[in-house]
XYZ file of C-alpha atoms in Angstrom:
499
model
C -81.117 5.987 6.156
C -78.975 3.522 8.115
C -75.371 4.266 7.375
C -74.242 0.869 8.705
C -76.099 -0.943 5.885
C -74.238 1.069 3.347
C -70.782 -0.168 2.364
C -68.207 1.727 0.409
C -68.240 0.874 -3.273
C -64.664 -0.322 -3.215
C -65.513 -2.957 -0.597
C -68.245 -4.537 -2.732
C -67.306 -7.916 -4.176
C -67.243 -7.792 -7.952
C -69.688 -10.038 -9.739
C -67.041 -11.652 -11.949
C -65.460 -13.255 -8.890
C -68.607 -15.319 -8.402
C -68.596 -16.419 -12.014
C -67.550 -20.027 -12.660
C -65.416 -20.922 -15.657
C -65.089 -24.247 -17.438
C -61.483 -25.368 -17.124
C -60.202 -28.115 -19.503
C -59.675 -31.446 -17.774
C -56.111 -31.790 -19.047
C -55.177 -28.664 -17.095
C -56.716 -30.027 -13.905
C -54.536 -33.112 -14.226
C -51.390 -30.976 -14.009
C -50.138 -30.476 -10.425
C -50.580 -26.989 -9.069
C -46.840 -26.462 -8.770
C -46.270 -27.239 -12.452
C -49.038 -25.106 -13.863
C -47.985 -22.205 -16.063
C -49.929 -18.981 -16.106
C -51.954 -18.475 -19.223
C -51.280 -15.101 -20.749
C -53.927 -13.637 -22.998
C -52.977 -13.527 -26.656
C -52.910 -10.107 -28.147
C -54.422 -9.626 -31.534
C -51.753 -9.007 -34.145
C -51.983 -5.663 -35.729
C -52.210 -5.618 -39.445
C -49.460 -3.594 -41.051
C -50.574 -0.275 -42.346
C -49.803 -0.128 -46.037
C -48.821 3.313 -47.074
C -47.595 4.483 -50.408
C -43.797 4.658 -50.333
C -42.427 7.995 -51.383
C -39.290 8.652 -53.378
C -37.221 9.589 -50.325
C -38.420 6.536 -48.370
C -37.588 4.237 -51.279
C -34.121 5.753 -51.591
C -33.466 5.379 -47.861
C -34.630 1.763 -47.912
C -32.351 1.052 -50.880
C -29.364 2.498 -49.035
C -30.132 0.519 -45.883
C -30.504 -2.709 -47.861
C -27.145 -2.171 -49.606
C -25.017 -0.670 -46.894
C -21.310 -1.308 -46.685
C -20.530 -3.625 -43.822
C -18.451 -6.515 -42.576
C -18.947 -10.164 -43.176
C -17.068 -13.357 -42.504
C -14.554 -13.953 -45.253
C -12.447 -16.791 -46.487
C -8.860 -16.971 -45.196
C -7.474 -15.813 -48.541
C -9.687 -12.706 -48.507
C -9.157 -11.389 -44.971
C -8.418 -7.903 -46.262
C -11.835 -7.622 -47.875
C -14.596 -6.184 -45.668
C -17.085 -5.095 -48.323
C -20.083 -7.292 -48.907
C -22.136 -5.843 -51.741
C -20.779 -4.194 -54.897
C -24.108 -2.534 -55.564
C -24.036 -0.959 -52.128
C -20.462 0.202 -52.547
C -21.237 1.835 -55.868
C -24.476 3.408 -54.661
C -22.842 4.884 -51.560
C -19.858 6.314 -53.419
C -21.874 7.689 -56.319
C -24.514 9.170 -54.031
C -21.824 10.792 -51.902
C -20.298 12.344 -55.003
C -23.647 13.562 -56.374
C -24.745 15.060 -53.054
C -21.389 16.770 -52.611
C -21.650 18.254 -56.083
C -25.252 19.394 -55.487
C -24.972 20.709 -51.925
C -21.566 22.379 -51.921
C -21.290 24.896 -54.746
C -17.766 25.856 -53.727
C -16.590 22.307 -54.416
C -18.110 22.016 -57.870
C -14.905 23.180 -59.454
C -13.371 19.926 -58.207
C -16.351 17.566 -58.381
C -17.202 18.406 -61.994
C -13.983 16.638 -62.970
C -15.793 13.381 -62.172
C -18.616 14.143 -64.612
C -17.020 16.108 -67.448
C -14.037 15.674 -69.712
C -11.214 17.904 -68.536
C -8.881 20.241 -70.466
C -11.351 21.474 -73.057
C -9.855 23.829 -75.645
C -12.436 26.361 -76.809
C -10.365 27.279 -79.869
C -10.065 23.795 -81.345
C -13.123 22.163 -79.762
C -10.960 19.241 -78.632
C -9.615 18.018 -75.285
C -6.136 17.924 -73.881
C -4.706 15.221 -71.618
C -3.636 15.542 -68.000
C -3.757 14.384 -64.394
C -7.386 15.416 -63.813
C -8.528 12.656 -66.156
C -8.000 10.186 -63.317
C -11.217 11.503 -61.727
C -13.314 10.333 -64.669
C -11.516 6.979 -64.631
C -12.436 6.559 -60.942
C -16.074 7.329 -61.716
C -16.225 4.754 -64.516
C -14.523 2.127 -62.351
C -17.136 2.609 -59.605
C -19.973 2.722 -62.117
C -18.878 -0.538 -63.760
C -18.742 -2.247 -60.372
C -22.305 -1.375 -59.423
C -23.865 -1.494 -62.871
C -22.532 -4.942 -63.684
C -23.803 -6.380 -60.411
C -27.246 -4.791 -60.799
C -27.727 -5.736 -64.463
C -26.711 -9.344 -63.846
C -28.938 -9.727 -60.791
C -32.059 -7.882 -61.880
C -32.092 -8.237 -65.676
C -29.891 -11.012 -67.048
C -30.598 -13.739 -64.509
C -34.374 -13.309 -64.886
C -33.812 -13.361 -68.647
C -31.993 -16.693 -68.272
C -35.040 -18.021 -66.445
C -37.277 -16.803 -69.270
C -35.295 -18.643 -71.949
C -35.604 -21.930 -70.075
C -32.433 -22.130 -67.965
C -33.494 -23.537 -64.614
C -30.279 -24.357 -62.741
C -28.848 -21.540 -60.678
C -25.230 -21.997 -61.716
C -26.155 -21.980 -65.400
C -28.263 -18.845 -64.901
C -25.384 -17.035 -63.214
C -22.938 -17.998 -65.957
C -25.418 -17.095 -68.675
C -25.844 -13.677 -67.070
C -22.083 -13.112 -66.768
C -21.432 -13.991 -70.398
C -24.376 -11.876 -71.527
C -22.867 -8.907 -69.664
C -19.518 -9.492 -71.389
C -21.267 -9.651 -74.742
C -23.169 -6.440 -74.023
C -20.021 -4.596 -73.012
C -18.010 -5.789 -76.005
C -20.772 -5.104 -78.503
C -20.943 -1.508 -77.284
C -17.267 -0.662 -76.888
C -15.895 -2.774 -79.714
C -18.390 -1.049 -81.998
C -17.371 2.330 -80.602
C -13.702 1.457 -81.098
C -14.366 0.375 -84.659
C -16.172 3.654 -85.310
C -13.172 5.607 -84.018
C -10.862 3.451 -86.152
C -12.991 3.622 -89.309
C -13.396 7.422 -89.210
C -9.691 8.035 -88.550
C -6.878 8.826 -90.981
C -5.077 5.599 -89.998
C -7.867 3.262 -91.174
C -6.014 0.388 -92.925
C -2.903 2.584 -93.070
C -0.467 1.816 -90.295
C 1.972 4.519 -91.387
C -0.547 7.179 -90.361
C -0.581 5.894 -86.779
C 2.709 7.711 -86.257
C 2.148 10.973 -88.132
C 1.513 14.377 -86.524
C 3.137 13.399 -83.255
C 2.698 14.765 -80.662
C -0.982 15.500 -81.238
C -1.761 16.826 -77.770
C -5.533 16.853 -78.109
C -8.278 14.319 -78.741
C -11.852 14.505 -79.921
C -14.380 14.060 -77.135
C -15.558 10.619 -78.228
C -11.987 9.357 -78.641
C -10.962 10.552 -75.195
C -14.012 9.130 -73.438
C -13.581 5.782 -75.214
C -9.965 5.514 -74.108
C -10.685 6.462 -70.475
C -13.543 3.975 -70.247
C -11.347 1.164 -71.542
C -8.585 2.066 -69.113
C -11.052 2.064 -66.198
C -12.325 -1.358 -67.231
C -8.879 -2.942 -67.301
C -7.939 -1.434 -63.946
C -11.064 -3.093 -62.574
C -9.872 -6.433 -63.940
C -6.664 -6.150 -61.889
C -8.818 -5.915 -58.765
C -11.077 -8.780 -59.846
C -8.276 -11.241 -60.569
C -6.878 -10.671 -57.061
C -10.245 -10.959 -55.337
C -11.187 -14.245 -56.983
C -9.781 -17.568 -55.881
C -6.330 -17.927 -57.446
C -6.016 -20.429 -60.262
C -3.046 -22.147 -61.772
C -2.742 -19.472 -64.473
C -3.077 -16.608 -61.993
C 0.413 -15.320 -62.811
C -0.354 -15.151 -66.535
C -3.717 -13.493 -65.952
C -2.349 -10.941 -63.504
C 0.625 -10.163 -65.744
C -1.672 -9.762 -68.740
C -3.877 -7.254 -66.901
C -0.874 -5.308 -65.608
C 0.780 -5.106 -69.043
C -2.486 -4.100 -70.727
C -3.157 -1.363 -68.173
C 0.410 -0.043 -68.431
C 0.173 0.039 -72.226
C -3.088 1.993 -72.035
C -1.694 4.440 -69.497
C 1.633 5.060 -71.233
C 0.122 5.298 -74.714
C -2.410 7.811 -73.384
C 0.206 9.992 -71.704
C 2.626 9.859 -74.642
C -0.092 10.645 -77.219
C -0.069 7.236 -78.899
C -3.817 6.622 -78.670
C -3.977 5.747 -82.361
C -2.067 2.517 -81.981
C -3.872 1.928 -78.691
C -7.205 2.106 -80.485
C -6.074 -0.445 -83.083
C -4.843 -2.904 -80.451
C -8.024 -2.598 -78.377
C -10.155 -3.328 -81.443
C -8.087 -6.427 -82.227
C -8.177 -7.701 -78.643
C -11.881 -7.073 -78.072
C -12.963 -8.885 -81.243
C -12.477 -12.278 -79.606
C -14.766 -11.281 -76.759
C -17.679 -11.157 -79.168
C -17.263 -14.827 -80.130
C -16.768 -17.004 -77.084
C -19.385 -15.358 -74.828
C -21.824 -15.965 -77.680
C -20.759 -19.617 -77.803
C -21.215 -19.970 -74.046
C -24.692 -18.464 -74.202
C -25.598 -20.908 -76.968
C -24.303 -23.750 -74.840
C -26.439 -22.756 -71.828
C -29.456 -22.480 -74.141
C -28.587 -25.989 -75.470
C -28.049 -25.008 -79.105
C -25.323 -27.607 -79.525
C -24.529 -27.308 -83.225
C -24.413 -23.513 -83.147
C -22.232 -23.750 -80.038
C -19.685 -25.979 -81.776
C -19.619 -23.728 -84.828
C -19.018 -20.700 -82.626
C -16.082 -22.453 -80.982
C -14.475 -23.122 -84.346
C -14.958 -19.470 -85.290
C -13.408 -18.505 -81.941
C -10.175 -20.356 -82.724
C -9.911 -18.765 -86.169
C -10.616 -15.256 -84.884
C -8.145 -15.728 -82.010
C -5.305 -16.628 -84.399
C -6.200 -13.893 -86.895
C -6.576 -11.011 -84.454
C -4.273 -11.844 -81.545
C -1.356 -13.224 -83.515
C -1.378 -12.266 -87.200
C -2.832 -8.737 -87.111
C -1.394 -7.991 -83.687
C 2.122 -8.884 -84.820
C 1.579 -6.713 -87.877
C 0.993 -3.760 -85.544
C 4.087 -4.694 -83.530
C 6.105 -4.737 -86.741
C 4.786 -1.252 -87.533
C 6.173 -0.024 -84.198
C 9.555 -1.423 -85.172
C 9.652 -0.389 -88.838
C 7.230 2.499 -89.476
C 7.516 4.515 -86.267
C 11.169 5.607 -86.795
C 10.305 6.646 -90.359
C 7.300 8.808 -89.516
C 8.225 10.310 -86.119
C 10.917 12.876 -85.284
C 12.639 11.908 -82.063
C 13.156 14.608 -79.468
C 11.278 16.635 -76.853
C 8.311 18.951 -77.385
C 6.307 21.300 -75.180
C 3.302 23.574 -75.545
C -0.178 23.146 -76.973
C -1.078 22.166 -80.514
C -1.495 25.839 -81.354
C 1.896 26.779 -79.887
C 4.079 23.657 -80.105
C 7.848 24.002 -79.650
C 10.425 21.388 -80.572
C 12.162 19.196 -81.121
C 14.626 20.239 -78.447
C 17.419 18.267 -76.740
C 16.381 16.024 -73.909
C 16.940 17.520 -70.444
C 18.520 15.489 -67.671
C 16.483 14.006 -64.852
C 13.500 11.744 -64.443
C 10.860 14.482 -64.504
C 10.694 14.483 -68.303
C 9.080 11.036 -68.193
C 6.384 12.166 -65.729
C 5.393 15.526 -67.190
C 3.186 14.093 -69.991
C 0.850 12.665 -67.323
C 0.668 15.848 -65.245
C 0.855 18.888 -67.495
C -1.175 18.913 -70.738
C 1.343 21.363 -72.231
C 4.406 20.031 -70.469
C 7.475 18.349 -71.868
C 6.994 15.101 -73.781
C 9.991 13.208 -75.176
C 10.404 10.282 -77.542
C 13.580 8.394 -78.349
C 14.726 4.904 -79.239
C 14.650 3.902 -75.587
C 10.935 4.733 -75.287
C 10.322 2.788 -78.513
C 12.069 -0.239 -77.020
C 9.916 -0.016 -73.884
C 6.765 -0.095 -76.004
C 8.082 -3.005 -78.051
C 8.993 -4.915 -74.898
C 5.498 -4.496 -73.420
C 3.792 -5.500 -76.662
C 5.998 -8.566 -77.131
C 5.534 -9.670 -73.513
C 1.792 -9.543 -74.084
C 2.248 -11.644 -77.215
C 4.198 -14.250 -75.224
C 1.256 -14.664 -72.844
C -1.165 -14.942 -75.754
C 1.082 -17.549 -77.409
C 1.112 -19.638 -74.217
C -2.667 -19.590 -74.128
C -2.855 -20.464 -77.818
C -0.654 -23.510 -77.281
C -2.985 -24.682 -74.504
C -6.025 -24.146 -76.724
C -4.518 -26.067 -79.647
C -3.326 -28.967 -77.476
C -6.669 -29.304 -75.762
C -8.641 -29.048 -79.001
C -6.406 -31.681 -80.616
C -6.871 -34.098 -77.722
C -10.621 -33.561 -77.724
C -10.896 -34.265 -81.460
C -8.674 -37.367 -81.144
C -10.729 -38.695 -78.224
C -7.743 -38.633 -75.876
C -8.369 -38.236 -72.159
C -7.759 -34.603 -71.211
C -6.594 -33.295 -67.862
C -7.255 -29.655 -67.121
C -3.862 -27.913 -67.001
C -5.260 -24.913 -65.137
C -7.455 -26.532 -62.488
C -8.654 -23.846 -60.143
C -8.237 -23.777 -56.402
C -11.797 -22.946 -55.570
C -14.058 -25.743 -54.403
C -16.377 -26.754 -57.186
C -19.540 -27.229 -55.204
C -21.888 -28.400 -57.887
C -25.413 -27.249 -57.149
C -26.939 -28.947 -60.145
C -29.345 -31.809 -59.575
C -28.542 -34.351 -62.278
C -30.495 -37.267 -63.553
C -29.268 -39.671 -60.892
C -30.553 -37.390 -58.142
C -27.149 -36.737 -56.600
C -25.880 -33.168 -56.606
C -22.455 -32.570 -58.071
C -22.033 -35.992 -59.696
C -22.635 -37.195 -63.225
C -23.697 -40.639 -64.310
C -20.860 -42.692 -65.697
C -22.451 -42.828 -69.116
C -23.270 -39.124 -69.176
C -22.490 -37.481 -72.509
C -21.674 -33.796 -72.684
C -23.676 -31.379 -74.766
C -21.040 -30.970 -77.449
C -17.430 -30.421 -78.437
C -17.176 -27.075 -76.751
C -18.636 -27.994 -73.371
C -15.157 -28.274 -71.939
C -14.470 -24.802 -73.254
C -17.639 -23.293 -71.864
C -17.896 -24.527 -68.309
C -15.450 -22.021 -66.884
C -17.024 -19.154 -65.024
C -16.251 -15.523 -65.708
C -15.329 -13.844 -62.446
C -17.063 -10.681 -61.445
C -17.336 -8.604 -58.322
C -20.883 -9.579 -57.476
C -20.217 -13.297 -57.924
C -17.676 -13.373 -55.125
C -18.981 -15.180 -52.091
C -17.437 -13.603 -49.039
C -19.032 -15.996 -46.644
C -17.306 -19.102 -45.379
C -16.616 -21.571 -48.093
C -15.314 -25.095 -47.948
C -11.566 -25.224 -48.303
C -11.421 -28.738 -49.643
C -10.147 -29.171 -53.170
C -11.540 -31.656 -55.567
C -9.640 -32.595 -58.670
C -11.673 -34.777 -60.906
C -10.519 -36.608 -63.962
C -12.868 -37.170 -66.789
C -12.471 -39.327 -69.829
C -13.047 -37.971 -73.281
C -14.334 -39.997 -76.161
C -14.937 -38.082 -79.323
C -17.503 -39.055 -81.888
C -17.688 -36.416 -84.566
C -17.502 -33.328 -82.394
C -19.007 -34.787 -79.219
C -17.137 -36.016 -76.170
C -17.504 -37.218 -72.613
C -16.450 -34.790 -69.883
C -17.298 -34.436 -66.208
C -15.555 -31.219 -65.192
C -14.398 -27.757 -66.187
C -11.770 -27.423 -68.874
C -9.286 -24.889 -70.028
C -10.760 -22.592 -72.596
C -13.575 -20.968 -70.655
C -11.523 -17.967 -69.650
C -8.526 -17.953 -71.978
C -8.842 -14.645 -73.703
C -12.577 -15.064 -73.980
C -13.950 -12.893 -71.239
C -13.103 -9.615 -69.623
C -11.497 -11.163 -66.609
C -8.705 -12.171 -68.888
């Protein structure tokens, strides 16, 4: 064999180099210097669908709702949290995992899940500092639960009942949440009131003081209500400030102080009565708003009339009756002085010691010193009357506005808010945020129902326009119908839980 005729395999010219390819003419027209290399396209891989396990689903949920930073409006620079559901999930999961994984800490973590100060002899619960743990749990739970229920249940429900516009769906969901909360806890409060010895007997609100223990249902009801009102203090400061911000903030502060002090000084009986009276109104106006969004105009107007009557009856007549009982009945039924010890071993009355510590001990030590005198009575009366002043101011606004609406007088909103009203509704003229000149509102109460209840999840922490738009709208009443092109006063006056 001739070795010269044999060539190494690597020197042989591949066949594909002799193969000719058809090149499109449009490519040949492009100068060589401007031609771009053609890279082969890779086939896209189809995602592999695997069944998601419980752990994977939980991890994905946490990643989707993590706490993070976002651009905020200038008035909310101190806020760096973007999702209330994520905040609640992270905090609650941290607490649950700590309780489950660290047995040595369960003595502390169980305070967040169980009522503290249980008395095995009486089967009731004392009061003390550890109760703040359960309040913190309820506050966090309300924050996440409200956001989740509104987003995943109530807004889809609004779509099901025929509400198509996004703003109306959000407001429907917010008012439905308020109605759900009030139906549950007003009913629970009424049950506590009806089964008590002070049912329709105000004198008995002041007997057997100090009763240093509560039944389990009574204690849980009071702590849940206190947690809710503390949350409202946060909400009213997070939302865009409105012209009645001072009244709203003062109302929430006074209400929370009354709940705290009445709890520590064993006056939960009168606290229960006042909560029942205050919460009754929150069953009426959210219902009217829901009827308005569902376009039941006659039922909406009727509900508004009932709202005014219930407001006057509960927040002025019956409320002032309770205030009078503090002034007249309390000194008759209670023995002033200081007491200490449990219900089974109660000592007193004894003279009041000097120093400020006697006012703090009821909140710290379930068997510590608790004192009552005329000065403490005056503090309670002052807080209750200051709350009545705020309610009277709101009532005067309600009456003036209702009178003007009925008379067909042009109404200007006395509490125009400072947040830009970016109307996202597409109206009949095709222009977002504007109404036709001859547009007629859906009924007498539309001005009372266009205000939005403020919640944590409805806060937009992204950049928002800072321009303010103050619009004037004429009102012409015919029967109980009027013309209006903007929000009016009554949407949040005592009617929702952001009050």
